[in-house]
Amino acid sequence: MPRIPPLERSSVPPEAQALFDQETEIFGQLLNSTRIAAHRPEIARAAKRLGQAVADGGLIPEQLRLLMNVKIASLVGCPF
């Protein structure tokens, strides 16, 4: 159980609704990290931009990056 409780969709601040909608569209569900970061929507948006910049950096080929995501998810017991 995380120290900071994840927000439910019904209690998310209005400015974070777009993050929830976008993530649900991409992943089919909300990630707990986003549900926790939604307490501070400006930080959540910045973290998403940082993650996207890393993904778009091109230093790791996309297929290898996707394979790494699946492997890491399996190592930590997270269905991907």
PDB file of C-alpha atoms in Angstrom:
ATOM      1  CA  MET A   1       0.000   0.000   0.000  1.00  0.00           C
ATOM      2  CA  PRO A   2       1.510   3.325  -1.017  1.00  0.00           C
ATOM      3  CA  ARG A   3       2.061   5.999   1.606  1.00  0.00           C
ATOM      4  CA  ILE A   4       0.110   8.474  -0.528  1.00  0.00           C
ATOM      5  CA  PRO A   5      -3.325   7.092  -1.371  1.00  0.00           C
ATOM      6  CA  PRO A   6      -4.115   6.798  -5.097  1.00  0.00           C
ATOM      7  CA  LEU A   7      -7.000   9.002  -6.210  1.00  0.00           C
ATOM      8  CA  GLU A   8     -10.143   7.536  -7.685  1.00  0.00           C
ATOM      9  CA  ARG A   9     -11.526   9.110 -10.844  1.00  0.00           C
ATOM     10  CA  SER A  10     -14.404  10.614  -8.850  1.00  0.00           C
ATOM     11  CA  SER A  11     -12.033  12.554  -6.576  1.00  0.00           C
ATOM     12  CA  VAL A  12      -9.406  13.732  -9.056  1.00  0.00           C
ATOM     13  CA  PRO A  13      -8.986  17.507  -9.459  1.00  0.00           C
ATOM     14  CA  PRO A  14     -10.570  18.836 -12.676  1.00  0.00           C
ATOM     15  CA  GLU A  15      -7.172  19.832 -14.090  1.00  0.00           C
ATOM     16  CA  ALA A  16      -6.028  16.179 -13.878  1.00  0.00           C
ATOM     17  CA  GLN A  17      -9.047  14.683 -15.652  1.00  0.00           C
ATOM     18  CA  ALA A  18      -7.280  14.895 -19.025  1.00  0.00           C
ATOM     19  CA  LEU A  19      -4.371  12.835 -17.675  1.00  0.00           C
ATOM     20  CA  PHE A  20      -6.777  10.158 -16.474  1.00  0.00           C
ATOM     21  CA  ASP A  21      -8.638  10.150 -19.801  1.00  0.00           C
ATOM     22  CA  GLN A  22      -5.433   9.940 -21.842  1.00  0.00           C
ATOM     23  CA  GLU A  23      -3.986   7.123 -19.759  1.00  0.00           C
ATOM     24  CA  THR A  24      -7.205   5.128 -19.861  1.00  0.00           C
ATOM     25  CA  GLU A  25      -7.217   5.451 -23.646  1.00  0.00           C
ATOM     26  CA  ILE A  26      -3.583   4.332 -23.960  1.00  0.00           C
ATOM     27  CA  PHE A  27      -3.427   1.555 -21.354  1.00  0.00           C
ATOM     28  CA  GLY A  28      -7.069   0.642 -20.852  1.00  0.00           C
ATOM     29  CA  GLN A  29      -6.761   1.479 -17.169  1.00  0.00           C
ATOM     30  CA  LEU A  30      -5.160   4.004 -14.856  1.00  0.00           C
ATOM     31  CA  LEU A  31      -1.646   3.415 -13.611  1.00  0.00           C
ATOM     32  CA  ASN A  32      -1.211   3.757  -9.856  1.00  0.00           C
ATOM     33  CA  SER A  33       1.680   6.173 -10.372  1.00  0.00           C
ATOM     34  CA  THR A  34      -0.672   8.552 -12.186  1.00  0.00           C
ATOM     35  CA  ARG A  35      -3.392   8.116  -9.582  1.00  0.00           C
ATOM     36  CA  ILE A  36      -0.854   9.149  -6.933  1.00  0.00           C
ATOM     37  CA  ALA A  37       0.730  11.964  -8.953  1.00  0.00           C
ATOM     38  CA  ALA A  38      -2.747  13.393  -9.612  1.00  0.00           C
ATOM     39  CA  HIS A  39      -2.628  14.926  -6.137  1.00  0.00           C
ATOM     40  CA  ARG A  40      -0.355  17.490  -7.822  1.00  0.00           C
ATOM     41  CA  PRO A  41      -1.516  17.731 -11.456  1.00  0.00           C
ATOM     42  CA  GLU A  42       1.287  20.103 -12.492  1.00  0.00           C
ATOM     43  CA  ILE A  43       3.883  17.562 -11.314  1.00  0.00           C
ATOM     44  CA  ALA A  44       1.981  14.706 -12.969  1.00  0.00           C
ATOM     45  CA  ARG A  45       1.977  16.553 -16.299  1.00  0.00           C
ATOM     46  CA  ALA A  46       5.693  17.331 -16.007  1.00  0.00           C
ATOM     47  CA  ALA A  47       6.482  13.689 -15.200  1.00  0.00           C
ATOM     48  CA  LYS A  48       4.488  12.541 -18.233  1.00  0.00           C
ATOM     49  CA  ARG A  49       6.391  15.000 -20.449  1.00  0.00           C
ATOM     50  CA  LEU A  50       9.722  13.761 -19.053  1.00  0.00           C
ATOM     51  CA  GLY A  51       8.761  10.155 -19.717  1.00  0.00           C
ATOM     52  CA  GLN A  52       7.700  11.016 -23.254  1.00  0.00           C
ATOM     53  CA  ALA A  53      10.961  12.903 -23.893  1.00  0.00           C
ATOM     54  CA  VAL A  54      12.955   9.859 -22.787  1.00  0.00           C
ATOM     55  CA  ALA A  55      10.818   7.577 -24.961  1.00  0.00           C
ATOM     56  CA  ASP A  56      11.226   9.899 -27.947  1.00  0.00           C
ATOM     57  CA  GLY A  57      14.984  10.308 -27.414  1.00  0.00           C
ATOM     58  CA  GLY A  58      15.774   7.557 -29.884  1.00  0.00           C
ATOM     59  CA  LEU A  59      18.835   6.246 -28.055  1.00  0.00           C
ATOM     60  CA  ILE A  60      17.194   2.839 -27.565  1.00  0.00           C
ATOM     61  CA  PRO A  61      15.454   1.234 -30.531  1.00  0.00           C
ATOM     62  CA  GLU A  62      11.673   1.156 -30.027  1.00  0.00           C
ATOM     63  CA  GLN A  63      11.352  -2.633 -30.198  1.00  0.00           C
ATOM     64  CA  LEU A  64      14.064  -3.071 -27.552  1.00  0.00           C
ATOM     65  CA  ARG A  65      12.454  -0.391 -25.364  1.00  0.00           C
ATOM     66  CA  LEU A  66       9.088  -2.168 -25.557  1.00  0.00           C
ATOM     67  CA  LEU A  67      10.729  -5.504 -24.720  1.00  0.00           C
ATOM     68  CA  MET A  68      12.449  -3.859 -21.736  1.00  0.00           C
ATOM     69  CA  ASN A  69       9.096  -2.514 -20.519  1.00  0.00           C
ATOM     70  CA  VAL A  70       7.539  -5.974 -20.625  1.00  0.00           C
ATOM     71  CA  LYS A  71      10.545  -7.577 -18.872  1.00  0.00           C
ATOM     72  CA  ILE A  72      10.618  -4.977 -16.109  1.00  0.00           C
ATOM     73  CA  ALA A  73       6.870  -5.280 -15.606  1.00  0.00           C
ATOM     74  CA  SER A  74       7.208  -9.055 -15.229  1.00  0.00           C
ATOM     75  CA  LEU A  75      10.103  -8.666 -12.781  1.00  0.00           C
ATOM     76  CA  VAL A  76       8.040  -6.474 -10.472  1.00  0.00           C
ATOM     77  CA  GLY A  77       4.891  -8.578 -10.844  1.00  0.00           C
ATOM     78  CA  CYS A  78       2.974  -6.034 -12.882  1.00  0.00           C
ATOM     79  CA  PRO A  79       0.744  -7.216 -15.718  1.00  0.00           C
ATOM     80  CA  PHE A  80       1.660  -5.266 -18.840  1.00  0.00           C
TER      81      PHE A  80
END
